[in-house]
Amino acid sequence: MEEWNGFLLEGTTEKGQEDDVLVEWKPGDPVTPQYVLRLAGYTEDYLCSPEDNIYHISFSRFKIRDLEGGSVILDLKRHCPTEIKDVKEQEAARFIQYHFTPAFLNLREIGATLEFTVGSKAVNRFRLIERHYFRDMLLKTFDFEIGFCIPHSRNTCEHIYSLPDLDPRTIEEMIAHPFQTRSDSFYFANNKLIMHHKAEYSFCKGMEMDTE
């Protein structure tokens, strides 16, 4: 039997969580929150494999709304799969391209609702760190502590994003060069990386996403 839990989360920025201790990272060491917070740019490769998701966390819905105007900008829904997925499905679930209009870049604050299920293992200290870039420039880091999730649960949380102030020239460049705005999303449990998702963004007119 699945339990339903809800969270409302406001992200911190580059400082991260207060109880983190910076430790020198060496190749072969586990990927930690401290490590990804110090990355110099967008990653070329995934920093973990789909098999590292030992908690069988599966995302079923992602909704974005404008907190100031109240309008829903995006609402993506997926059927919850079983805990067994083939390799192609696992890889496809880790990458997405978003198509927004130029008006998205003028928003100041958005809410992103995420719905997900958890398998047979409890998740402790579930945490999301997002790093957003345009080309080689870090736009902003978001850090959300989701917390504890019980086994066989269905959960929803809304992340509150205060969007970065962008100068007009940068906005023009982001509109003119679709998919050069990118993000890494790192999901941790007990400070161990269990999922790594990537996204690319377009802000061209007439390229809104089909959410069906």
JSON list of C-alpha atoms in Angstrom, two decimals:
[
{"chain": "A", "resi": 1, "resn": "MET", "atom": "CA", "xyz": [0.00, 0.00, 0.00]},
{"chain": "A", "resi": 2, "resn": "GLU", "atom": "CA", "xyz": [1.38, 3.40, -1.01]},
{"chain": "A", "resi": 3, "resn": "GLU", "atom": "CA", "xyz": [1.38, 6.38, 1.34]},
{"chain": "A", "resi": 4, "resn": "TRP", "atom": "CA", "xyz": [1.12, 9.95, 0.04]},
{"chain": "A", "resi": 5, "resn": "ASN", "atom": "CA", "xyz": [3.46, 12.62, 1.39]},
{"chain": "A", "resi": 6, "resn": "GLY", "atom": "CA", "xyz": [3.79, 16.30, 0.53]},
{"chain": "A", "resi": 7, "resn": "PHE", "atom": "CA", "xyz": [6.65, 18.80, 0.80]},
{"chain": "A", "resi": 8, "resn": "LEU", "atom": "CA", "xyz": [7.09, 22.51, 0.08]},
{"chain": "A", "resi": 9, "resn": "LEU", "atom": "CA", "xyz": [10.73, 23.41, -0.41]},
{"chain": "A", "resi": 10, "resn": "GLU", "atom": "CA", "xyz": [12.62, 26.62, -1.03]},
{"chain": "A", "resi": 11, "resn": "GLY", "atom": "CA", "xyz": [16.11, 26.17, -2.39]},
{"chain": "A", "resi": 12, "resn": "THR", "atom": "CA", "xyz": [19.32, 27.54, -0.99]},
{"chain": "A", "resi": 13, "resn": "THR", "atom": "CA", "xyz": [22.05, 28.73, -3.34]},
{"chain": "A", "resi": 14, "resn": "GLU", "atom": "CA", "xyz": [25.76, 28.08, -3.71]},
{"chain": "A", "resi": 15, "resn": "LYS", "atom": "CA", "xyz": [26.49, 27.89, 0.01]},
{"chain": "A", "resi": 16, "resn": "GLY", "atom": "CA", "xyz": [24.72, 24.52, 0.29]},
{"chain": "A", "resi": 17, "resn": "GLN", "atom": "CA", "xyz": [23.82, 22.84, 3.55]},
{"chain": "A", "resi": 18, "resn": "GLU", "atom": "CA", "xyz": [25.43, 23.98, 6.80]},
{"chain": "A", "resi": 19, "resn": "ASP", "atom": "CA", "xyz": [26.39, 20.48, 7.99]},
{"chain": "A", "resi": 20, "resn": "ASP", "atom": "CA", "xyz": [28.49, 19.63, 4.92]},
{"chain": "A", "resi": 21, "resn": "VAL", "atom": "CA", "xyz": [32.20, 19.23, 5.48]},
{"chain": "A", "resi": 22, "resn": "LEU", "atom": "CA", "xyz": [34.48, 19.95, 2.53]},
{"chain": "A", "resi": 23, "resn": "VAL", "atom": "CA", "xyz": [36.76, 17.00, 1.81]},
{"chain": "A", "resi": 24, "resn": "GLU", "atom": "CA", "xyz": [39.30, 16.81, -1.00]},
{"chain": "A", "resi": 25, "resn": "TRP", "atom": "CA", "xyz": [37.80, 14.64, -3.77]},
{"chain": "A", "resi": 26, "resn": "LYS", "atom": "CA", "xyz": [39.93, 12.13, -5.68]},
{"chain": "A", "resi": 27, "resn": "PRO", "atom": "CA", "xyz": [39.05, 10.10, -8.81]},
{"chain": "A", "resi": 28, "resn": "GLY", "atom": "CA", "xyz": [37.32, 6.92, -7.75]},
{"chain": "A", "resi": 29, "resn": "ASP", "atom": "CA", "xyz": [35.81, 8.50, -4.64]},
{"chain": "A", "resi": 30, "resn": "PRO", "atom": "CA", "xyz": [32.00, 8.59, -4.26]},
{"chain": "A", "resi": 31, "resn": "VAL", "atom": "CA", "xyz": [30.39, 11.66, -5.82]},
{"chain": "A", "resi": 32, "resn": "THR", "atom": "CA", "xyz": [29.21, 13.85, -2.94]},
{"chain": "A", "resi": 33, "resn": "PRO", "atom": "CA", "xyz": [27.17, 17.07, -2.70]},
{"chain": "A", "resi": 34, "resn": "GLN", "atom": "CA", "xyz": [30.38, 18.94, -1.89]},
{"chain": "A", "resi": 35, "resn": "TYR", "atom": "CA", "xyz": [31.94, 17.70, -5.11]},
{"chain": "A", "resi": 36, "resn": "VAL", "atom": "CA", "xyz": [29.11, 18.75, -7.46]},
{"chain": "A", "resi": 37, "resn": "LEU", "atom": "CA", "xyz": [28.81, 22.15, -5.76]},
{"chain": "A", "resi": 38, "resn": "ARG", "atom": "CA", "xyz": [32.43, 22.81, -6.76]},
{"chain": "A", "resi": 39, "resn": "LEU", "atom": "CA", "xyz": [32.16, 21.67, -10.40]},
{"chain": "A", "resi": 40, "resn": "ALA", "atom": "CA", "xyz": [33.57, 24.20, -12.85]},
{"chain": "A", "resi": 41, "resn": "GLY", "atom": "CA", "xyz": [30.95, 23.65, -15.54]},
{"chain": "A", "resi": 42, "resn": "TYR", "atom": "CA", "xyz": [28.29, 21.46, -17.13]},
{"chain": "A", "resi": 43, "resn": "THR", "atom": "CA", "xyz": [29.26, 17.80, -17.05]},
{"chain": "A", "resi": 44, "resn": "GLU", "atom": "CA", "xyz": [29.96, 16.02, -20.34]},
{"chain": "A", "resi": 45, "resn": "ASP", "atom": "CA", "xyz": [29.09, 12.59, -18.93]},
{"chain": "A", "resi": 46, "resn": "TYR", "atom": "CA", "xyz": [26.75, 11.17, -16.31]},
{"chain": "A", "resi": 47, "resn": "LEU", "atom": "CA", "xyz": [28.38, 10.86, -12.90]},
{"chain": "A", "resi": 48, "resn": "CYS", "atom": "CA", "xyz": [26.44, 7.73, -11.94]},
{"chain": "A", "resi": 49, "resn": "SER", "atom": "CA", "xyz": [24.62, 4.88, -13.65]},
{"chain": "A", "resi": 50, "resn": "PRO", "atom": "CA", "xyz": [20.87, 4.12, -13.64]},
{"chain": "A", "resi": 51, "resn": "GLU", "atom": "CA", "xyz": [21.66, 1.09, -11.46]},
{"chain": "A", "resi": 52, "resn": "ASP", "atom": "CA", "xyz": [22.72, 3.45, -8.65]},
{"chain": "A", "resi": 53, "resn": "ASN", "atom": "CA", "xyz": [19.05, 4.26, -8.09]},
{"chain": "A", "resi": 54, "resn": "ILE", "atom": "CA", "xyz": [18.73, 1.39, -5.60]},
{"chain": "A", "resi": 55, "resn": "TYR", "atom": "CA", "xyz": [15.63, 2.99, -4.10]},
{"chain": "A", "resi": 56, "resn": "HIS", "atom": "CA", "xyz": [13.73, 2.64, -7.39]},
{"chain": "A", "resi": 57, "resn": "ILE", "atom": "CA", "xyz": [12.64, 6.28, -7.30]},
{"chain": "A", "resi": 58, "resn": "SER", "atom": "CA", "xyz": [10.43, 6.99, -10.29]},
{"chain": "A", "resi": 59, "resn": "PHE", "atom": "CA", "xyz": [9.12, 10.39, -11.39]},
{"chain": "A", "resi": 60, "resn": "SER", "atom": "CA", "xyz": [5.54, 10.55, -12.61]},
{"chain": "A", "resi": 61, "resn": "ARG", "atom": "CA", "xyz": [4.76, 14.27, -12.94]},
{"chain": "A", "resi": 62, "resn": "PHE", "atom": "CA", "xyz": [6.55, 17.59, -13.33]},
{"chain": "A", "resi": 63, "resn": "LYS", "atom": "CA", "xyz": [4.64, 20.87, -13.26]},
{"chain": "A", "resi": 64, "resn": "ILE", "atom": "CA", "xyz": [5.95, 24.44, -13.47]},
{"chain": "A", "resi": 65, "resn": "ARG", "atom": "CA", "xyz": [3.85, 27.46, -12.48]},
{"chain": "A", "resi": 66, "resn": "ASP", "atom": "CA", "xyz": [4.46, 31.19, -12.34]},
{"chain": "A", "resi": 67, "resn": "LEU", "atom": "CA", "xyz": [4.19, 32.13, -8.68]},
{"chain": "A", "resi": 68, "resn": "GLU", "atom": "CA", "xyz": [3.44, 35.77, -9.42]},
{"chain": "A", "resi": 69, "resn": "GLY", "atom": "CA", "xyz": [0.77, 35.31, -12.09]},
{"chain": "A", "resi": 70, "resn": "GLY", "atom": "CA", "xyz": [-0.45, 31.86, -11.06]},
{"chain": "A", "resi": 71, "resn": "SER", "atom": "CA", "xyz": [-0.45, 30.40, -14.58]},
{"chain": "A", "resi": 72, "resn": "VAL", "atom": "CA", "xyz": [0.71, 26.84, -15.27]},
{"chain": "A", "resi": 73, "resn": "ILE", "atom": "CA", "xyz": [3.62, 26.91, -17.73]},
{"chain": "A", "resi": 74, "resn": "LEU", "atom": "CA", "xyz": [4.28, 23.19, -18.06]},
{"chain": "A", "resi": 75, "resn": "ASP", "atom": "CA", "xyz": [2.60, 19.99, -16.87]},
{"chain": "A", "resi": 76, "resn": "LEU", "atom": "CA", "xyz": [4.27, 16.73, -17.85]},
{"chain": "A", "resi": 77, "resn": "LYS", "atom": "CA", "xyz": [2.75, 13.44, -16.72]},
{"chain": "A", "resi": 78, "resn": "ARG", "atom": "CA", "xyz": [4.16, 9.95, -17.02]},
{"chain": "A", "resi": 79, "resn": "HIS", "atom": "CA", "xyz": [2.75, 6.59, -16.07]},
{"chain": "A", "resi": 80, "resn": "CYS", "atom": "CA", "xyz": [4.60, 5.12, -13.09]},
{"chain": "A", "resi": 81, "resn": "PRO", "atom": "CA", "xyz": [6.66, 2.22, -14.42]},
{"chain": "A", "resi": 82, "resn": "THR", "atom": "CA", "xyz": [7.56, -0.96, -12.60]},
{"chain": "A", "resi": 83, "resn": "GLU", "atom": "CA", "xyz": [10.84, -1.26, -10.74]},
{"chain": "A", "resi": 84, "resn": "ILE", "atom": "CA", "xyz": [12.28, -3.21, -13.71]},
{"chain": "A", "resi": 85, "resn": "LYS", "atom": "CA", "xyz": [13.15, -1.09, -16.74]},
{"chain": "A", "resi": 86, "resn": "ASP", "atom": "CA", "xyz": [15.24, -1.84, -19.81]},
{"chain": "A", "resi": 87, "resn": "VAL", "atom": "CA", "xyz": [18.45, 0.06, -20.53]},
{"chain": "A", "resi": 88, "resn": "LYS", "atom": "CA", "xyz": [17.00, 2.28, -23.28]},
{"chain": "A", "resi": 89, "resn": "GLU", "atom": "CA", "xyz": [14.12, 3.40, -21.05]},
{"chain": "A", "resi": 90, "resn": "GLN", "atom": "CA", "xyz": [16.48, 4.16, -18.19]},
{"chain": "A", "resi": 91, "resn": "GLU", "atom": "CA", "xyz": [18.78, 6.26, -20.38]},
{"chain": "A", "resi": 92, "resn": "ALA", "atom": "CA", "xyz": [15.90, 8.16, -22.02]},
{"chain": "A", "resi": 93, "resn": "ALA", "atom": "CA", "xyz": [14.49, 9.07, -18.60]},
{"chain": "A", "resi": 94, "resn": "ARG", "atom": "CA", "xyz": [17.72, 10.87, -17.68]},
{"chain": "A", "resi": 95, "resn": "PHE", "atom": "CA", "xyz": [17.64, 13.53, -20.43]},
{"chain": "A", "resi": 96, "resn": "ILE", "atom": "CA", "xyz": [15.00, 16.01, -21.59]},
{"chain": "A", "resi": 97, "resn": "GLN", "atom": "CA", "xyz": [14.77, 19.10, -23.79]},
{"chain": "A", "resi": 98, "resn": "TYR", "atom": "CA", "xyz": [12.46, 21.91, -22.66]},
{"chain": "A", "resi": 99, "resn": "HIS", "atom": "CA", "xyz": [10.91, 24.41, -25.09]},
{"chain": "A", "resi": 100, "resn": "PHE", "atom": "CA", "xyz": [9.81, 27.69, -23.51]},
{"chain": "A", "resi": 101, "resn": "THR", "atom": "CA", "xyz": [8.89, 31.08, -24.97]},
{"chain": "A", "resi": 102, "resn": "PRO", "atom": "CA", "xyz": [11.19, 34.11, -24.48]},
{"chain": "A", "resi": 103, "resn": "ALA", "atom": "CA", "xyz": [8.75, 35.39, -21.82]},
{"chain": "A", "resi": 104, "resn": "PHE", "atom": "CA", "xyz": [9.98, 32.65, -19.47]},
{"chain": "A", "resi": 105, "resn": "LEU", "atom": "CA", "xyz": [13.26, 34.54, -19.04]},
{"chain": "A", "resi": 106, "resn": "ASN", "atom": "CA", "xyz": [11.39, 37.51, -17.55]},
{"chain": "A", "resi": 107, "resn": "LEU", "atom": "CA", "xyz": [9.86, 35.49, -14.71]},
{"chain": "A", "resi": 108, "resn": "ARG", "atom": "CA", "xyz": [11.15, 36.19, -11.22]},
{"chain": "A", "resi": 109, "resn": "GLU", "atom": "CA", "xyz": [9.92, 33.17, -9.25]},
{"chain": "A", "resi": 110, "resn": "ILE", "atom": "CA", "xyz": [8.46, 29.81, -10.23]},
{"chain": "A", "resi": 111, "resn": "GLY", "atom": "CA", "xyz": [7.19, 26.73, -8.43]},
{"chain": "A", "resi": 112, "resn": "ALA", "atom": "CA", "xyz": [8.17, 23.31, -9.76]},
{"chain": "A", "resi": 113, "resn": "THR", "atom": "CA", "xyz": [6.03, 20.44, -8.49]},
{"chain": "A", "resi": 114, "resn": "LEU", "atom": "CA", "xyz": [7.58, 16.98, -8.65]},
{"chain": "A", "resi": 115, "resn": "GLU", "atom": "CA", "xyz": [5.65, 13.77, -8.05]},
{"chain": "A", "resi": 116, "resn": "PHE", "atom": "CA", "xyz": [7.54, 10.53, -7.51]},
{"chain": "A", "resi": 117, "resn": "THR", "atom": "CA", "xyz": [7.23, 7.05, -6.06]},
{"chain": "A", "resi": 118, "resn": "VAL", "atom": "CA", "xyz": [9.69, 5.14, -3.89]},
{"chain": "A", "resi": 119, "resn": "GLY", "atom": "CA", "xyz": [10.33, 1.38, -3.99]},
{"chain": "A", "resi": 120, "resn": "SER", "atom": "CA", "xyz": [10.82, -1.04, -1.13]},
{"chain": "A", "resi": 121, "resn": "LYS", "atom": "CA", "xyz": [13.67, 0.85, 0.59]},
{"chain": "A", "resi": 122, "resn": "ALA", "atom": "CA", "xyz": [13.31, 4.00, 2.69]},
{"chain": "A", "resi": 123, "resn": "VAL", "atom": "CA", "xyz": [15.21, 7.04, 1.42]},
{"chain": "A", "resi": 124, "resn": "ASN", "atom": "CA", "xyz": [17.16, 9.04, 4.00]},
{"chain": "A", "resi": 125, "resn": "ARG", "atom": "CA", "xyz": [18.33, 12.62, 3.40]},
{"chain": "A", "resi": 126, "resn": "PHE", "atom": "CA", "xyz": [16.96, 12.79, -0.13]},
{"chain": "A", "resi": 127, "resn": "ARG", "atom": "CA", "xyz": [18.48, 15.89, -1.69]},
{"chain": "A", "resi": 128, "resn": "LEU", "atom": "CA", "xyz": [18.44, 17.62, -5.08]},
{"chain": "A", "resi": 129, "resn": "ILE", "atom": "CA", "xyz": [21.19, 19.93, -6.34]},
{"chain": "A", "resi": 130, "resn": "GLU", "atom": "CA", "xyz": [20.66, 21.68, -9.68]},
{"chain": "A", "resi": 131, "resn": "ARG", "atom": "CA", "xyz": [23.35, 23.58, -11.59]},
{"chain": "A", "resi": 132, "resn": "HIS", "atom": "CA", "xyz": [22.16, 25.77, -14.48]},
{"chain": "A", "resi": 133, "resn": "TYR", "atom": "CA", "xyz": [24.51, 27.07, -17.18]},
{"chain": "A", "resi": 134, "resn": "PHE", "atom": "CA", "xyz": [24.48, 29.11, -20.35]},
{"chain": "A", "resi": 135, "resn": "ARG", "atom": "CA", "xyz": [27.46, 27.89, -22.32]},
{"chain": "A", "resi": 136, "resn": "ASP", "atom": "CA", "xyz": [30.31, 27.99, -19.77]},
{"chain": "A", "resi": 137, "resn": "MET", "atom": "CA", "xyz": [28.64, 30.51, -17.44]},
{"chain": "A", "resi": 138, "resn": "LEU", "atom": "CA", "xyz": [27.02, 29.30, -14.24]},
{"chain": "A", "resi": 139, "resn": "LEU", "atom": "CA", "xyz": [23.62, 31.00, -14.00]},
{"chain": "A", "resi": 140, "resn": "LYS", "atom": "CA", "xyz": [22.59, 29.67, -10.60]},
{"chain": "A", "resi": 141, "resn": "THR", "atom": "CA", "xyz": [22.75, 26.71, -8.25]},
{"chain": "A", "resi": 142, "resn": "PHE", "atom": "CA", "xyz": [19.65, 25.42, -6.45]},
{"chain": "A", "resi": 143, "resn": "ASP", "atom": "CA", "xyz": [19.88, 23.12, -3.45]},
{"chain": "A", "resi": 144, "resn": "PHE", "atom": "CA", "xyz": [16.78, 21.37, -2.04]},
{"chain": "A", "resi": 145, "resn": "GLU", "atom": "CA", "xyz": [16.69, 19.05, 0.99]},
{"chain": "A", "resi": 146, "resn": "ILE", "atom": "CA", "xyz": [13.67, 16.79, 0.44]},
{"chain": "A", "resi": 147, "resn": "GLY", "atom": "CA", "xyz": [14.38, 14.64, 3.48]},
{"chain": "A", "resi": 148, "resn": "PHE", "atom": "CA", "xyz": [13.01, 11.22, 4.45]},
{"chain": "A", "resi": 149, "resn": "CYS", "atom": "CA", "xyz": [10.72, 9.15, 2.22]},
{"chain": "A", "resi": 150, "resn": "ILE", "atom": "CA", "xyz": [9.10, 5.96, 3.49]},
{"chain": "A", "resi": 151, "resn": "PRO", "atom": "CA", "xyz": [9.07, 2.73, 1.46]},
{"chain": "A", "resi": 152, "resn": "HIS", "atom": "CA", "xyz": [6.31, 2.18, -1.10]},
{"chain": "A", "resi": 153, "resn": "SER", "atom": "CA", "xyz": [5.30, 5.84, -0.87]},
{"chain": "A", "resi": 154, "resn": "ARG", "atom": "CA", "xyz": [3.95, 8.29, -3.42]},
{"chain": "A", "resi": 155, "resn": "ASN", "atom": "CA", "xyz": [5.32, 11.78, -2.80]},
{"chain": "A", "resi": 156, "resn": "THR", "atom": "CA", "xyz": [4.86, 15.30, -4.08]},
{"chain": "A", "resi": 157, "resn": "CYS", "atom": "CA", "xyz": [7.04, 18.33, -3.43]},
{"chain": "A", "resi": 158, "resn": "GLU", "atom": "CA", "xyz": [7.09, 21.85, -4.80]},
{"chain": "A", "resi": 159, "resn": "HIS", "atom": "CA", "xyz": [10.49, 23.48, -5.26]},
{"chain": "A", "resi": 160, "resn": "ILE", "atom": "CA", "xyz": [10.48, 27.29, -5.17]},
{"chain": "A", "resi": 161, "resn": "TYR", "atom": "CA", "xyz": [12.96, 28.80, -7.62]},
{"chain": "A", "resi": 162, "resn": "SER", "atom": "CA", "xyz": [14.04, 32.44, -7.40]},
{"chain": "A", "resi": 163, "resn": "LEU", "atom": "CA", "xyz": [15.30, 32.93, -10.93]},
{"chain": "A", "resi": 164, "resn": "PRO", "atom": "CA", "xyz": [18.56, 34.80, -11.60]},
{"chain": "A", "resi": 165, "resn": "ASP", "atom": "CA", "xyz": [18.62, 38.40, -12.77]},
{"chain": "A", "resi": 166, "resn": "LEU", "atom": "CA", "xyz": [19.95, 38.30, -16.32]},
{"chain": "A", "resi": 167, "resn": "ASP", "atom": "CA", "xyz": [21.29, 41.24, -18.28]},
{"chain": "A", "resi": 168, "resn": "PRO", "atom": "CA", "xyz": [19.59, 42.00, -21.64]},
{"chain": "A", "resi": 169, "resn": "ARG", "atom": "CA", "xyz": [22.58, 40.82, -23.65]},
{"chain": "A", "resi": 170, "resn": "THR", "atom": "CA", "xyz": [22.61, 37.41, -21.97]},
{"chain": "A", "resi": 171, "resn": "ILE", "atom": "CA", "xyz": [18.86, 37.04, -22.52]},
{"chain": "A", "resi": 172, "resn": "GLU", "atom": "CA", "xyz": [19.29, 37.84, -26.22]},
{"chain": "A", "resi": 173, "resn": "GLU", "atom": "CA", "xyz": [22.05, 35.25, -26.52]},
{"chain": "A", "resi": 174, "resn": "MET", "atom": "CA", "xyz": [20.00, 32.58, -24.71]},
{"chain": "A", "resi": 175, "resn": "ILE", "atom": "CA", "xyz": [17.05, 33.18, -27.07]},
{"chain": "A", "resi": 176, "resn": "ALA", "atom": "CA", "xyz": [19.26, 33.18, -30.16]},
{"chain": "A", "resi": 177, "resn": "HIS", "atom": "CA", "xyz": [21.08, 29.96, -29.23]},
{"chain": "A", "resi": 178, "resn": "PRO", "atom": "CA", "xyz": [18.58, 27.23, -28.26]},
{"chain": "A", "resi": 179, "resn": "PHE", "atom": "CA", "xyz": [19.79, 24.32, -26.15]},
{"chain": "A", "resi": 180, "resn": "GLN", "atom": "CA", "xyz": [23.01, 26.06, -25.12]},
{"chain": "A", "resi": 181, "resn": "THR", "atom": "CA", "xyz": [21.28, 26.68, -21.79]},
{"chain": "A", "resi": 182, "resn": "ARG", "atom": "CA", "xyz": [21.68, 23.43, -19.86]},
{"chain": "A", "resi": 183, "resn": "SER", "atom": "CA", "xyz": [21.41, 21.96, -16.40]},
{"chain": "A", "resi": 184, "resn": "ASP", "atom": "CA", "xyz": [22.69, 19.09, -14.29]},
{"chain": "A", "resi": 185, "resn": "SER", "atom": "CA", "xyz": [20.32, 17.68, -11.66]},
{"chain": "A", "resi": 186, "resn": "PHE", "atom": "CA", "xyz": [22.00, 15.59, -8.99]},
{"chain": "A", "resi": 187, "resn": "TYR", "atom": "CA", "xyz": [19.91, 13.48, -6.59]},
{"chain": "A", "resi": 188, "resn": "PHE", "atom": "CA", "xyz": [21.51, 12.23, -3.38]},
{"chain": "A", "resi": 189, "resn": "ALA", "atom": "CA", "xyz": [20.53, 9.86, -0.57]},
{"chain": "A", "resi": 190, "resn": "ASN", "atom": "CA", "xyz": [22.67, 9.96, 2.56]},
{"chain": "A", "resi": 191, "resn": "ASN", "atom": "CA", "xyz": [25.10, 12.19, 0.64]},
{"chain": "A", "resi": 192, "resn": "LYS", "atom": "CA", "xyz": [25.63, 9.54, -2.05]},
{"chain": "A", "resi": 193, "resn": "LEU", "atom": "CA", "xyz": [24.74, 10.28, -5.67]},
{"chain": "A", "resi": 194, "resn": "ILE", "atom": "CA", "xyz": [21.93, 7.97, -6.80]},
{"chain": "A", "resi": 195, "resn": "MET", "atom": "CA", "xyz": [20.59, 9.78, -9.90]},
{"chain": "A", "resi": 196, "resn": "HIS", "atom": "CA", "xyz": [21.95, 12.30, -12.40]},
{"chain": "A", "resi": 197, "resn": "HIS", "atom": "CA", "xyz": [19.63, 13.92, -14.94]},
{"chain": "A", "resi": 198, "resn": "LYS", "atom": "CA", "xyz": [20.44, 16.38, -17.69]},
{"chain": "A", "resi": 199, "resn": "ALA", "atom": "CA", "xyz": [18.33, 18.99, -19.48]},
{"chain": "A", "resi": 200, "resn": "GLU", "atom": "CA", "xyz": [18.63, 21.49, -22.31]},
{"chain": "A", "resi": 201, "resn": "TYR", "atom": "CA", "xyz": [16.46, 24.58, -22.80]},
{"chain": "A", "resi": 202, "resn": "SER", "atom": "CA", "xyz": [15.17, 26.55, -25.76]},
{"chain": "A", "resi": 203, "resn": "PHE", "atom": "CA", "xyz": [13.49, 29.95, -25.45]},
{"chain": "A", "resi": 204, "resn": "CYS", "atom": "CA", "xyz": [12.41, 30.42, -29.06]},
{"chain": "A", "resi": 205, "resn": "LYS", "atom": "CA", "xyz": [8.97, 31.58, -30.14]},
{"chain": "A", "resi": 206, "resn": "GLY", "atom": "CA", "xyz": [6.59, 28.91, -31.40]},
{"chain": "A", "resi": 207, "resn": "MET", "atom": "CA", "xyz": [8.45, 25.98, -29.78]},
{"chain": "A", "resi": 208, "resn": "GLU", "atom": "CA", "xyz": [6.35, 25.33, -26.69]},
{"chain": "A", "resi": 209, "resn": "MET", "atom": "CA", "xyz": [6.34, 21.75, -25.41]},
{"chain": "A", "resi": 210, "resn": "ASP", "atom": "CA", "xyz": [3.53, 19.33, -26.14]},
{"chain": "A", "resi": 211, "resn": "THR", "atom": "CA", "xyz": [2.53, 18.15, -22.65]},
{"chain": "A", "resi": 212, "resn": "GLU", "atom": "CA", "xyz": [0.14, 15.42, -23.74]}
]
